[in-house]
mmCIF file with all atom_site columns, C-alpha atoms in Angstrom:
data_model
loop_
_atom_site.group_PDB
_atom_site.id
_atom_site.type_symbol
_atom_site.label_atom_id
_atom_site.label_alt_id
_atom_site.label_comp_id
_atom_site.label_asym_id
_atom_site.label_entity_id
_atom_site.label_seq_id
_atom_site.pdbx_PDB_ins_code
_atom_site.Cartn_x
_atom_site.Cartn_y
_atom_site.Cartn_z
_atom_site.occupancy
_atom_site.B_iso_or_equiv
_atom_site.pdbx_formal_charge
_atom_site.auth_seq_id
_atom_site.auth_comp_id
_atom_site.auth_asym_id
_atom_site.auth_atom_id
_atom_site.pdbx_PDB_model_num
ATOM 1   C CA . GLN A 1 1   ? -14.842 129.217 6.347   1.00 54.00 ? 1   GLN A CA 1
ATOM 2   C CA . GLN A 1 2   ? -17.757 130.170 4.202   1.00 66.00 ? 2   GLN A CA 1
ATOM 3   C CA . GLN A 1 3   ? -19.340 132.178 6.686   1.00 86.00 ? 3   GLN A CA 1
ATOM 4   C CA . VAL A 1 4   ? -19.667 136.264 6.595   1.00 92.00 ? 4   VAL A CA 1
ATOM 5   C CA . LYS A 1 5   ? -20.215 137.867 9.874   1.00 94.00 ? 5   LYS A CA 1
ATOM 6   C CA . GLN A 1 6   ? -22.072 141.301 10.121  1.00 95.00 ? 6   GLN A CA 1
ATOM 7   C CA . SER A 1 7   ? -22.722 143.690 12.984  1.00 95.00 ? 7   SER A CA 1
ATOM 8   C CA . PRO A 1 8   ? -24.674 145.480 14.281  1.00 96.00 ? 8   PRO A CA 1
ATOM 9   C CA . GLN A 1 9   ? -28.019 143.697 13.671  1.00 94.00 ? 9   GLN A CA 1
ATOM 10  C CA . SER A 1 10  ? -29.821 146.957 13.674  1.00 96.00 ? 10  SER A CA 1
ATOM 11  C CA . LEU A 1 11  ? -28.623 150.576 14.086  1.00 97.00 ? 11  LEU A CA 1
ATOM 12  C CA . ILE A 1 12  ? -30.274 153.789 14.665  1.00 98.00 ? 12  ILE A CA 1
ATOM 13  C CA . VAL A 1 13  ? -28.835 157.109 13.528  1.00 97.00 ? 13  VAL A CA 1
ATOM 14  C CA . GLN A 1 14  ? -29.759 160.773 13.660  1.00 97.00 ? 14  GLN A CA 1
ATOM 15  C CA . LYS A 1 15  ? -29.955 162.395 10.253  1.00 97.00 ? 15  LYS A CA 1
ATOM 16  C CA . GLY A 1 16  ? -26.568 163.818 9.455   1.00 97.00 ? 16  GLY A CA 1
ATOM 17  C CA . GLY A 1 17  ? -24.767 161.243 11.589  1.00 97.00 ? 17  GLY A CA 1
ATOM 18  C CA . ILE A 1 18  ? -22.528 158.586 10.330  1.00 97.00 ? 18  ILE A CA 1
ATOM 19  C CA . SER A 1 19  ? -23.692 154.822 10.014  1.00 97.00 ? 19  SER A CA 1
ATOM 20  C CA . ILE A 1 20  ? -21.097 152.167 10.392  1.00 98.00 ? 20  ILE A CA 1
ATOM 21  C CA . ILE A 1 21  ? -21.603 148.552 9.642   1.00 98.00 ? 21  ILE A CA 1
ATOM 22  C CA . ASN A 1 22  ? -18.714 146.068 10.054  1.00 98.00 ? 22  ASN A CA 1
ATOM 23  C CA . CYS A 1 23  ? -18.177 142.715 8.487   1.00 97.00 ? 23  CYS A CA 1
ATOM 24  C CA . ALA A 1 24  ? -15.858 139.829 8.786   1.00 97.00 ? 24  ALA A CA 1
ATOM 25  C CA . TYR A 1 25  ? -14.936 137.202 6.474   1.00 95.00 ? 25  TYR A CA 1
ATOM 26  C CA . GLU A 1 26  ? -12.608 133.794 6.958   1.00 92.00 ? 26  GLU A CA 1
ATOM 27  C CA . ASN A 1 27  ? -12.186 132.624 3.563   1.00 89.00 ? 27  ASN A CA 1
ATOM 28  C CA . THR A 1 28  ? -8.818  134.122 2.207   1.00 89.00 ? 28  THR A CA 1
ATOM 29  C CA . ALA A 1 29  ? -10.066 133.018 -1.181  1.00 88.00 ? 29  ALA A CA 1
ATOM 30  C CA . PHE A 1 30  ? -12.514 135.625 -1.523  1.00 90.00 ? 30  PHE A CA 1
ATOM 31  C CA . ASP A 1 31  ? -11.571 138.582 -3.544  1.00 88.00 ? 31  ASP A CA 1
ATOM 32  C CA . TYR A 1 32  ? -14.847 140.504 -4.148  1.00 90.00 ? 32  TYR A CA 1
ATOM 33  C CA . PHE A 1 33  ? -16.805 142.227 -1.412  1.00 93.00 ? 33  PHE A CA 1
ATOM 34  C CA . PRO A 1 34  ? -20.037 144.197 -2.363  1.00 92.00 ? 34  PRO A CA 1
ATOM 35  C CA . TRP A 1 35  ? -22.534 145.790 -0.219  1.00 95.00 ? 35  TRP A CA 1
ATOM 36  C CA . TYR A 1 36  ? -26.380 145.563 -1.097  1.00 95.00 ? 36  TYR A CA 1
ATOM 37  C CA . GLN A 1 37  ? -29.175 147.808 0.071   1.00 96.00 ? 37  GLN A CA 1
ATOM 38  C CA . GLN A 1 38  ? -32.461 146.548 0.484   1.00 96.00 ? 38  GLN A CA 1
ATOM 39  C CA . PHE A 1 39  ? -35.662 148.486 0.775   1.00 95.00 ? 39  PHE A CA 1
ATOM 40  C CA . PRO A 1 40  ? -39.128 146.819 2.042   1.00 91.00 ? 40  PRO A CA 1
ATOM 41  C CA . GLY A 1 41  ? -40.669 144.969 -0.548  1.00 89.00 ? 41  GLY A CA 1
ATOM 42  C CA . LYS A 1 42  ? -37.888 145.009 -2.830  1.00 92.00 ? 42  LYS A CA 1
ATOM 43  C CA . GLY A 1 43  ? -34.741 142.859 -3.731  1.00 93.00 ? 43  GLY A CA 1
ATOM 44  C CA . PRO A 1 44  ? -31.238 143.494 -2.561  1.00 94.00 ? 44  PRO A CA 1
ATOM 45  C CA . ALA A 1 45  ? -29.680 146.210 -4.990  1.00 93.00 ? 45  ALA A CA 1
ATOM 46  C CA . LEU A 1 46  ? -25.680 146.595 -5.330  1.00 91.00 ? 46  LEU A CA 1
ATOM 47  C CA . LEU A 1 47  ? -24.765 149.724 -3.462  1.00 94.00 ? 47  LEU A CA 1
ATOM 48  C CA . ILE A 1 48  ? -20.771 149.554 -3.707  1.00 93.00 ? 48  ILE A CA 1
ATOM 49  C CA . ALA A 1 49  ? -18.319 147.083 -4.152  1.00 92.00 ? 49  ALA A CA 1
ATOM 50  C CA . ILE A 1 50  ? -14.463 146.698 -3.334  1.00 92.00 ? 50  ILE A CA 1
ATOM 51  C CA . ARG A 1 51  ? -11.593 144.447 -4.599  1.00 89.00 ? 51  ARG A CA 1
ATOM 52  C CA . PRO A 1 52  ? -8.933  143.718 -1.938  1.00 88.00 ? 52  PRO A CA 1
ATOM 53  C CA . ASP A 1 53  ? -6.305  145.535 -3.622  1.00 89.00 ? 53  ASP A CA 1
ATOM 54  C CA . VAL A 1 54  ? -7.396  148.700 -2.426  1.00 91.00 ? 54  VAL A CA 1
ATOM 55  C CA . SER A 1 55  ? -7.903  149.754 1.277   1.00 93.00 ? 55  SER A CA 1
ATOM 56  C CA . GLU A 1 56  ? -10.838 152.048 0.494   1.00 95.00 ? 56  GLU A CA 1
ATOM 57  C CA . LYS A 1 57  ? -13.660 152.958 -2.035  1.00 95.00 ? 57  LYS A CA 1
ATOM 58  C CA . LYS A 1 58  ? -15.891 155.970 -1.943  1.00 95.00 ? 58  LYS A CA 1
ATOM 59  C CA . GLU A 1 59  ? -18.945 156.727 -3.810  1.00 94.00 ? 59  GLU A CA 1
ATOM 60  C CA . GLY A 1 60  ? -20.698 159.672 -2.734  1.00 96.00 ? 60  GLY A CA 1
ATOM 61  C CA . ARG A 1 61  ? -21.626 159.454 0.848   1.00 97.00 ? 61  ARG A CA 1
ATOM 62  C CA . PHE A 1 62  ? -20.871 155.697 0.821   1.00 97.00 ? 62  PHE A CA 1
ATOM 63  C CA . THR A 1 63  ? -17.286 154.406 1.562   1.00 96.00 ? 63  THR A CA 1
ATOM 64  C CA . ILE A 1 64  ? -16.036 150.811 1.996   1.00 95.00 ? 64  ILE A CA 1
ATOM 65  C CA . SER A 1 65  ? -12.943 150.529 4.153   1.00 95.00 ? 65  SER A CA 1
ATOM 66  C CA . PHE A 1 66  ? -11.242 147.022 3.787   1.00 95.00 ? 66  PHE A CA 1
ATOM 67  C CA . ASN A 1 67  ? -8.394  145.441 5.938   1.00 94.00 ? 67  ASN A CA 1
ATOM 68  C CA . LYS A 1 68  ? -7.388  142.526 4.250   1.00 92.00 ? 68  LYS A CA 1
ATOM 69  C CA . SER A 1 69  ? -4.925  141.305 7.199   1.00 93.00 ? 69  SER A CA 1
ATOM 70  C CA . ALA A 1 70  ? -7.806  141.404 9.707   1.00 94.00 ? 70  ALA A CA 1
ATOM 71  C CA . LYS A 1 71  ? -10.330 140.030 7.201   1.00 94.00 ? 71  LYS A CA 1
ATOM 72  C CA . GLN A 1 72  ? -12.491 142.608 7.834   1.00 96.00 ? 72  GLN A CA 1
ATOM 73  C CA . PHE A 1 73  ? -14.383 145.276 5.790   1.00 96.00 ? 73  PHE A CA 1
ATOM 74  C CA . SER A 1 74  ? -16.943 148.094 6.716   1.00 97.00 ? 74  SER A CA 1
ATOM 75  C CA . LEU A 1 75  ? -19.417 150.214 5.190   1.00 97.00 ? 75  LEU A CA 1
ATOM 76  C CA . HIS A 1 76  ? -19.683 153.984 6.288   1.00 97.00 ? 76  HIS A CA 1
ATOM 77  C CA . ILE A 1 77  ? -22.343 156.137 5.360   1.00 97.00 ? 77  ILE A CA 1
ATOM 78  C CA . MET A 1 78  ? -21.690 159.889 5.835   1.00 97.00 ? 78  MET A CA 1
ATOM 79  C CA . ASP A 1 79  ? -24.519 162.599 6.317   1.00 97.00 ? 79  ASP A CA 1
ATOM 80  C CA . SER A 1 80  ? -27.030 159.616 6.971   1.00 97.00 ? 80  SER A CA 1
ATOM 81  C CA . GLN A 1 81  ? -30.380 160.714 5.601   1.00 97.00 ? 81  GLN A CA 1
ATOM 82  C CA . PRO A 1 82  ? -33.948 159.093 6.330   1.00 96.00 ? 82  PRO A CA 1
ATOM 83  C CA . GLY A 1 83  ? -34.255 157.688 2.896   1.00 96.00 ? 83  GLY A CA 1
ATOM 84  C CA . ASP A 1 84  ? -30.877 155.611 3.713   1.00 97.00 ? 84  ASP A CA 1
ATOM 85  C CA . SER A 1 85  ? -33.222 153.645 6.103   1.00 97.00 ? 85  SER A CA 1
ATOM 86  C CA . ALA A 1 86  ? -32.933 150.084 4.814   1.00 97.00 ? 86  ALA A CA 1
ATOM 87  C CA . THR A 1 87  ? -31.366 146.837 5.356   1.00 96.00 ? 87  THR A CA 1
ATOM 88  C CA . TYR A 1 88  ? -27.792 146.364 4.509   1.00 97.00 ? 88  TYR A CA 1
ATOM 89  C CA . PHE A 1 89  ? -26.211 143.289 3.425   1.00 95.00 ? 89  PHE A CA 1
ATOM 90  C CA . CYS A 1 90  ? -22.456 142.638 2.973   1.00 95.00 ? 90  CYS A CA 1
ATOM 91  C CA . ALA A 1 91  ? -21.256 139.726 0.838   1.00 93.00 ? 91  ALA A CA 1
ATOM 92  C CA . ALA A 1 92  ? -18.102 138.139 -0.441  1.00 92.00 ? 92  ALA A CA 1
ATOM 93  C CA . SER A 1 93  ? -17.241 135.944 -3.150  1.00 86.00 ? 93  SER A CA 1
ATOM 94  C CA . ILE A 1 94  ? -14.468 134.970 -5.612  1.00 80.00 ? 94  ILE A CA 1
ATOM 95  C CA . ILE A 1 95  ? -14.709 137.158 -8.432  1.00 69.00 ? 95  ILE A CA 1
ATOM 96  C CA . TYR A 1 96  ? -16.085 135.379 -11.711 1.00 66.00 ? 96  TYR A CA 1
ATOM 97  C CA . GLY A 1 97  ? -17.153 132.901 -9.215  1.00 67.00 ? 97  GLY A CA 1
ATOM 98  C CA . GLN A 1 98  ? -20.881 131.431 -8.916  1.00 69.00 ? 98  GLN A CA 1
ATOM 99  C CA . ASN A 1 99  ? -21.572 132.013 -5.277  1.00 75.00 ? 99  ASN A CA 1
ATOM 100 C CA . PHE A 1 100 ? -22.080 134.832 -2.985  1.00 83.00 ? 100 PHE A CA 1
ATOM 101 C CA . VAL A 1 101 ? -21.864 134.206 0.808   1.00 88.00 ? 101 VAL A CA 1
ATOM 102 C CA . PHE A 1 102 ? -24.158 137.020 2.370   1.00 91.00 ? 102 PHE A CA 1
ATOM 103 C CA . GLY A 1 103 ? -23.785 138.449 6.001   1.00 92.00 ? 103 GLY A CA 1
ATOM 104 C CA . PRO A 1 104 ? -27.087 138.176 8.125   1.00 91.00 ? 104 PRO A CA 1
ATOM 105 C CA . GLY A 1 105 ? -28.097 141.851 7.311   1.00 94.00 ? 105 GLY A CA 1
ATOM 106 C CA . THR A 1 106 ? -28.092 145.357 9.430   1.00 96.00 ? 106 THR A CA 1
ATOM 107 C CA . ARG A 1 107 ? -31.455 147.064 9.587   1.00 96.00 ? 107 ARG A CA 1
ATOM 108 C CA . LEU A 1 108 ? -30.468 151.026 9.627   1.00 97.00 ? 108 LEU A CA 1
ATOM 109 C CA . SER A 1 109 ? -33.143 153.287 10.851  1.00 97.00 ? 109 SER A CA 1
ATOM 110 C CA . VAL A 1 110 ? -32.118 157.329 10.120  1.00 97.00 ? 110 VAL A CA 1
ATOM 111 C CA . LEU A 1 111 ? -34.243 159.467 12.288  1.00 96.00 ? 111 LEU A CA 1
ATOM 112 C CA . PRO A 1 112 ? -35.344 162.943 10.982  1.00 92.00 ? 112 PRO A CA 1
ATOM 113 C CA . ASP B 2 1   ? -38.008 146.299 -19.674 1.00 57.00 ? 1   ASP B CA 1
ATOM 114 C CA . ALA B 2 2   ? -34.628 144.376 -19.192 1.00 63.00 ? 2   ALA B CA 1
ATOM 115 C CA . GLY B 2 3   ? -34.351 142.986 -15.744 1.00 91.00 ? 3   GLY B CA 1
ATOM 116 C CA . ILE B 2 4   ? -35.287 140.054 -13.615 1.00 94.00 ? 4   ILE B CA 1
ATOM 117 C CA . THR B 2 5   ? -39.003 139.180 -12.916 1.00 95.00 ? 5   THR B CA 1
ATOM 118 C CA . GLN B 2 6   ? -40.453 136.895 -10.292 1.00 97.00 ? 6   GLN B CA 1
ATOM 119 C CA . SER B 2 7   ? -44.065 135.602 -10.224 1.00 95.00 ? 7   SER B CA 1
ATOM 120 C CA . PRO B 2 8   ? -46.274 135.288 -8.223  1.00 96.00 ? 8   PRO B CA 1
ATOM 121 C CA . ARG B 2 9   ? -45.115 138.415 -5.676  1.00 95.00 ? 9   ARG B CA 1
ATOM 122 C CA . TYR B 2 10  ? -47.522 136.777 -3.153  1.00 97.00 ? 10  TYR B CA 1
ATOM 123 C CA . LYS B 2 11  ? -48.700 133.276 -2.541  1.00 97.00 ? 11  LYS B CA 1
ATOM 124 C CA . ILE B 2 12  ? -50.546 131.415 0.166   1.00 97.00 ? 12  ILE B CA 1
ATOM 125 C CA . THR B 2 13  ? -50.895 127.957 0.158   1.00 96.00 ? 13  THR B CA 1
ATOM 126 C CA . GLU B 2 14  ? -51.453 124.937 2.371   1.00 96.00 ? 14  GLU B CA 1
ATOM 127 C CA . THR B 2 15  ? -49.111 122.349 4.002   1.00 97.00 ? 15  THR B CA 1
ATOM 128 C CA . GLY B 2 16  ? -48.504 119.337 1.422   1.00 96.00 ? 16  GLY B CA 1
ATOM 129 C CA . ARG B 2 17  ? -49.290 121.354 -1.703  1.00 97.00 ? 17  ARG B CA 1
ATOM 130 C CA . GLN B 2 18  ? -46.784 121.812 -4.480  1.00 97.00 ? 18  GLN B CA 1
ATOM 131 C CA . VAL B 2 19  ? -46.050 125.293 -5.464  1.00 97.00 ? 19  VAL B CA 1
ATOM 132 C CA . THR B 2 20  ? -43.839 126.661 -8.192  1.00 97.00 ? 20  THR B CA 1
ATOM 133 C CA . LEU B 2 21  ? -42.053 130.214 -8.125  1.00 98.00 ? 21  LEU B CA 1
ATOM 134 C CA . MET B 2 22  ? -41.117 131.728 -11.527 1.00 97.00 ? 22  MET B CA 1
ATOM 135 C CA . CYS B 2 23  ? -38.018 133.548 -12.451 1.00 97.00 ? 23  CYS B CA 1
ATOM 136 C CA . HIS B 2 24  ? -37.492 135.070 -15.811 1.00 97.00 ? 24  HIS B CA 1
ATOM 137 C CA . GLN B 2 25  ? -34.475 137.408 -16.793 1.00 96.00 ? 25  GLN B CA 1
ATOM 138 C CA . THR B 2 26  ? -33.938 139.100 -19.769 1.00 94.00 ? 26  THR B CA 1
ATOM 139 C CA . TRP B 2 27  ? -30.286 139.823 -19.710 1.00 89.00 ? 27  TRP B CA 1
ATOM 140 C CA . SER B 2 28  ? -29.196 136.119 -20.943 1.00 87.00 ? 28  SER B CA 1
ATOM 141 C CA . HIS B 2 29  ? -27.106 135.694 -17.885 1.00 91.00 ? 29  HIS B CA 1
ATOM 142 C CA . SER B 2 30  ? -25.814 132.251 -17.631 1.00 91.00 ? 30  SER B CA 1
ATOM 143 C CA . TYR B 2 31  ? -25.700 132.161 -14.146 1.00 92.00 ? 31  TYR B CA 1
ATOM 144 C CA . MET B 2 32  ? -29.154 132.041 -11.800 1.00 94.00 ? 32  MET B CA 1
ATOM 145 C CA . PHE B 2 33  ? -29.747 131.694 -8.240  1.00 95.00 ? 33  PHE B CA 1
ATOM 146 C CA . TRP B 2 34  ? -32.402 130.984 -5.607  1.00 96.00 ? 34  TRP B CA 1
ATOM 147 C CA . TYR B 2 35  ? -32.349 132.472 -2.100  1.00 96.00 ? 35  TYR B CA 1
ATOM 148 C CA . ARG B 2 36  ? -34.594 132.214 0.500   1.00 96.00 ? 36  ARG B CA 1
ATOM 149 C CA . GLN B 2 37  ? -34.707 135.467 3.067   1.00 94.00 ? 37  GLN B CA 1
ATOM 150 C CA . ASP B 2 38  ? -35.555 134.647 6.730   1.00 91.00 ? 38  ASP B CA 1
ATOM 151 C CA . LEU B 2 39  ? -35.182 137.151 9.674   1.00 82.00 ? 39  LEU B CA 1
ATOM 152 C CA . GLY B 2 40  ? -31.777 136.515 11.591  1.00 74.00 ? 40  GLY B CA 1
ATOM 153 C CA . HIS B 2 41  ? -30.678 134.405 8.749   1.00 79.00 ? 41  HIS B CA 1
ATOM 154 C CA . GLY B 2 42  ? -30.068 136.751 5.838   1.00 84.00 ? 42  GLY B CA 1
ATOM 155 C CA . LEU B 2 43  ? -30.097 135.276 2.441   1.00 90.00 ? 43  LEU B CA 1
ATOM 156 C CA . ARG B 2 44  ? -29.532 131.455 2.242   1.00 91.00 ? 44  ARG B CA 1
ATOM 157 C CA . LEU B 2 45  ? -28.667 129.972 -1.372  1.00 92.00 ? 45  LEU B CA 1
ATOM 158 C CA . ILE B 2 46  ? -31.021 127.355 -2.195  1.00 95.00 ? 46  ILE B CA 1
ATOM 159 C CA . TYR B 2 47  ? -30.087 126.241 -5.786  1.00 95.00 ? 47  TYR B CA 1
ATOM 160 C CA . TYR B 2 48  ? -27.800 127.723 -8.394  1.00 93.00 ? 48  TYR B CA 1
ATOM 161 C CA . SER B 2 49  ? -27.482 127.054 -12.148 1.00 94.00 ? 49  SER B CA 1
ATOM 162 C CA . ALA B 2 50  ? -24.402 128.004 -14.314 1.00 91.00 ? 50  ALA B CA 1
ATOM 163 C CA . ALA B 2 51  ? -26.501 127.474 -17.529 1.00 91.00 ? 51  ALA B CA 1
ATOM 164 C CA . ALA B 2 52  ? -29.183 125.619 -19.093 1.00 90.00 ? 52  ALA B CA 1
ATOM 165 C CA . ASP B 2 53  ? -29.686 122.031 -17.795 1.00 91.00 ? 53  ASP B CA 1
ATOM 166 C CA . ILE B 2 54  ? -26.876 122.651 -15.300 1.00 92.00 ? 54  ILE B CA 1
ATOM 167 C CA . THR B 2 55  ? -27.889 123.091 -11.495 1.00 94.00 ? 55  THR B CA 1
ATOM 168 C CA . ASP B 2 56  ? -26.374 122.525 -8.486  1.00 92.00 ? 56  ASP B CA 1
ATOM 169 C CA . LYS B 2 57  ? -27.455 122.687 -4.675  1.00 93.00 ? 57  LYS B CA 1
ATOM 170 C CA . GLY B 2 58  ? -26.954 125.503 -2.423  1.00 90.00 ? 58  GLY B CA 1
ATOM 171 C CA . GLU B 2 59  ? -26.952 125.821 1.415   1.00 88.00 ? 59  GLU B CA 1
ATOM 172 C CA . VAL B 2 60  ? -30.615 124.672 1.974   1.00 93.00 ? 60  VAL B CA 1
ATOM 173 C CA . PRO B 2 61  ? -31.748 122.599 -0.829  1.00 95.00 ? 61  PRO B CA 1
ATOM 174 C CA . ASP B 2 62  ? -33.924 120.116 0.901   1.00 96.00 ? 62  ASP B CA 1
ATOM 175 C CA . GLY B 2 63  ? -37.580 120.153 0.023   1.00 96.00 ? 63  GLY B CA 1
ATOM 176 C CA . TYR B 2 64  ? -36.870 122.052 -3.147  1.00 97.00 ? 64  TYR B CA 1
ATOM 177 C CA . VAL B 2 65  ? -36.324 121.133 -6.810  1.00 97.00 ? 65  VAL B CA 1
ATOM 178 C CA . VAL B 2 66  ? -35.196 123.453 -9.777  1.00 97.00 ? 66  VAL B CA 1
ATOM 179 C CA . SER B 2 67  ? -34.964 123.060 -13.447 1.00 94.00 ? 67  SER B CA 1
ATOM 180 C CA . ARG B 2 68  ? -33.359 125.201 -16.226 1.00 95.00 ? 68  ARG B CA 1
ATOM 181 C CA . SER B 2 69  ? -34.417 124.285 -19.927 1.00 93.00 ? 69  SER B CA 1
ATOM 182 C CA . LYS B 2 70  ? -34.152 127.777 -21.019 1.00 93.00 ? 70  LYS B CA 1
ATOM 183 C CA . THR B 2 71  ? -31.300 130.195 -19.933 1.00 93.00 ? 71  THR B CA 1
ATOM 184 C CA . GLU B 2 72  ? -33.961 132.752 -19.282 1.00 95.00 ? 72  GLU B CA 1
ATOM 185 C CA . ASN B 2 73  ? -36.078 130.929 -16.855 1.00 96.00 ? 73  ASN B CA 1
ATOM 186 C CA . PHE B 2 74  ? -35.278 129.236 -13.488 1.00 97.00 ? 74  PHE B CA 1
ATOM 187 C CA . PRO B 2 75  ? -38.220 127.907 -11.614 1.00 97.00 ? 75  PRO B CA 1
ATOM 188 C CA . LEU B 2 76  ? -38.092 126.647 -8.143  1.00 98.00 ? 76  LEU B CA 1
ATOM 189 C CA . THR B 2 77  ? -40.805 124.028 -7.106  1.00 97.00 ? 77  THR B CA 1
ATOM 190 C CA . LEU B 2 78  ? -41.604 123.176 -3.554  1.00 97.00 ? 78  LEU B CA 1
ATOM 191 C CA . GLU B 2 79  ? -43.119 119.656 -4.242  1.00 94.00 ? 79  GLU B CA 1
ATOM 192 C CA . SER B 2 80  ? -44.722 119.395 -0.803  1.00 96.00 ? 80  SER B CA 1
ATOM 193 C CA . ALA B 2 81  ? -44.809 122.472 1.108   1.00 96.00 ? 81  ALA B CA 1
ATOM 194 C CA . THR B 2 82  ? -44.046 122.587 4.791   1.00 97.00 ? 82  THR B CA 1
ATOM 195 C CA . ARG B 2 83  ? -44.695 125.372 7.163   1.00 96.00 ? 83  ARG B CA 1
ATOM 196 C CA . SER B 2 84  ? -40.922 126.075 7.526   1.00 95.00 ? 84  SER B CA 1
ATOM 197 C CA . GLN B 2 85  ? -40.725 127.063 4.040   1.00 97.00 ? 85  GLN B CA 1
ATOM 198 C CA . THR B 2 86  ? -42.758 130.005 4.589   1.00 97.00 ? 86  THR B CA 1
ATOM 199 C CA . SER B 2 87  ? -40.070 132.744 3.549   1.00 97.00 ? 87  SER B CA 1
ATOM 200 C CA . VAL B 2 88  ? -39.224 135.444 0.942   1.00 97.00 ? 88  VAL B CA 1
ATOM 201 C CA . TYR B 2 89  ? -37.839 133.846 -1.955  1.00 98.00 ? 89  TYR B CA 1
ATOM 202 C CA . PHE B 2 90  ? -35.375 135.799 -4.294  1.00 97.00 ? 90  PHE B CA 1
ATOM 203 C CA . CYS B 2 91  ? -34.299 134.958 -7.678  1.00 96.00 ? 91  CYS B CA 1
ATOM 204 C CA . ALA B 2 92  ? -30.860 136.229 -8.891  1.00 94.00 ? 92  ALA B CA 1
ATOM 205 C CA . SER B 2 93  ? -28.716 136.404 -12.080 1.00 93.00 ? 93  SER B CA 1
ATOM 206 C CA . ARG B 2 94  ? -25.122 137.243 -12.935 1.00 89.00 ? 94  ARG B CA 1
ATOM 207 C CA . ASP B 2 95  ? -23.027 137.560 -16.118 1.00 85.00 ? 95  ASP B CA 1
ATOM 208 C CA . PRO B 2 96  ? -19.786 135.281 -15.352 1.00 76.00 ? 96  PRO B CA 1
ATOM 209 C CA . PHE B 2 97  ? -17.676 137.298 -17.433 1.00 76.00 ? 97  PHE B CA 1
ATOM 210 C CA . ALA B 2 98  ? -18.081 140.608 -16.158 1.00 72.00 ? 98  ALA B CA 1
ATOM 211 C CA . GLU B 2 99  ? -16.800 142.054 -12.661 1.00 70.00 ? 99  GLU B CA 1
ATOM 212 C CA . GLN B 2 100 ? -20.570 142.597 -11.569 1.00 71.00 ? 100 GLN B CA 1
ATOM 213 C CA . PRO B 2 101 ? -22.751 141.401 -8.438  1.00 77.00 ? 101 PRO B CA 1
ATOM 214 C CA . GLN B 2 102 ? -25.751 139.419 -8.591  1.00 85.00 ? 102 GLN B CA 1
ATOM 215 C CA . HIS B 2 103 ? -28.731 141.085 -9.786  1.00 90.00 ? 103 HIS B CA 1
ATOM 216 C CA . PHE B 2 104 ? -32.122 140.352 -7.753  1.00 94.00 ? 104 PHE B CA 1
ATOM 217 C CA . GLY B 2 105 ? -35.785 140.240 -8.347  1.00 95.00 ? 105 GLY B CA 1
ATOM 218 C CA . ASP B 2 106 ? -38.171 141.777 -5.940  1.00 94.00 ? 106 ASP B CA 1
ATOM 219 C CA . GLY B 2 107 ? -39.029 138.656 -4.465  1.00 95.00 ? 107 GLY B CA 1
ATOM 220 C CA . THR B 2 108 ? -42.278 136.261 -3.887  1.00 97.00 ? 108 THR B CA 1
ATOM 221 C CA . ARG B 2 109 ? -43.350 136.217 -0.288  1.00 96.00 ? 109 ARG B CA 1
ATOM 222 C CA . LEU B 2 110 ? -44.922 132.561 0.252   1.00 97.00 ? 110 LEU B CA 1
ATOM 223 C CA . SER B 2 111 ? -46.919 131.797 3.241   1.00 97.00 ? 111 SER B CA 1
ATOM 224 C CA . ILE B 2 112 ? -47.619 127.896 3.957   1.00 97.00 ? 112 ILE B CA 1
ATOM 225 C CA . LEU B 2 113 ? -50.644 127.470 6.247   1.00 94.00 ? 113 LEU B CA 1
#
């Protein structure tokens, strides 16, 4: 019940295309869903986060879509750029709780 | 500079040796965490701490020891290193009273020969 599933494992997109990464969770107590971006040699850094009371949140080219009934959420990167090439992790937690559960990550490569 | 610092950034050691990874944060966050990152497994929680002198096991605690005598420091010790502990280790911290995620350090790449 603590698991967060993430797909695909890797993704190759042309510059200007849309990158889509999907995650699914089981624990209905989760109420905070952040996405992290990680570049080689660096720690994960928060990209965008959503609470389940909204179905979509957009920040610049990055959008989270959330489907509470399906227990799924996804990250959409519009107009993908080579600088977006990184590993992306979805996560889930109980807000103000101690622990986050992370998905296994998606390695995104954006071709110039 | 405010932030979270891990040291060393790289470490090579031999099986059976003791090694300690250091983590220091300047925000005075009460929550701190240790993760290991391995290909195909993402980030797995080793230990976490809710405050000084309060620690608890995560998903993969075997072979690791932590302590937290001061709020800002959270060292992780491998008492007798094994090859399976070769990994990248990340420390993180969090303010429990704010709607914020965890803040991560830049990791320690540990190789055990």
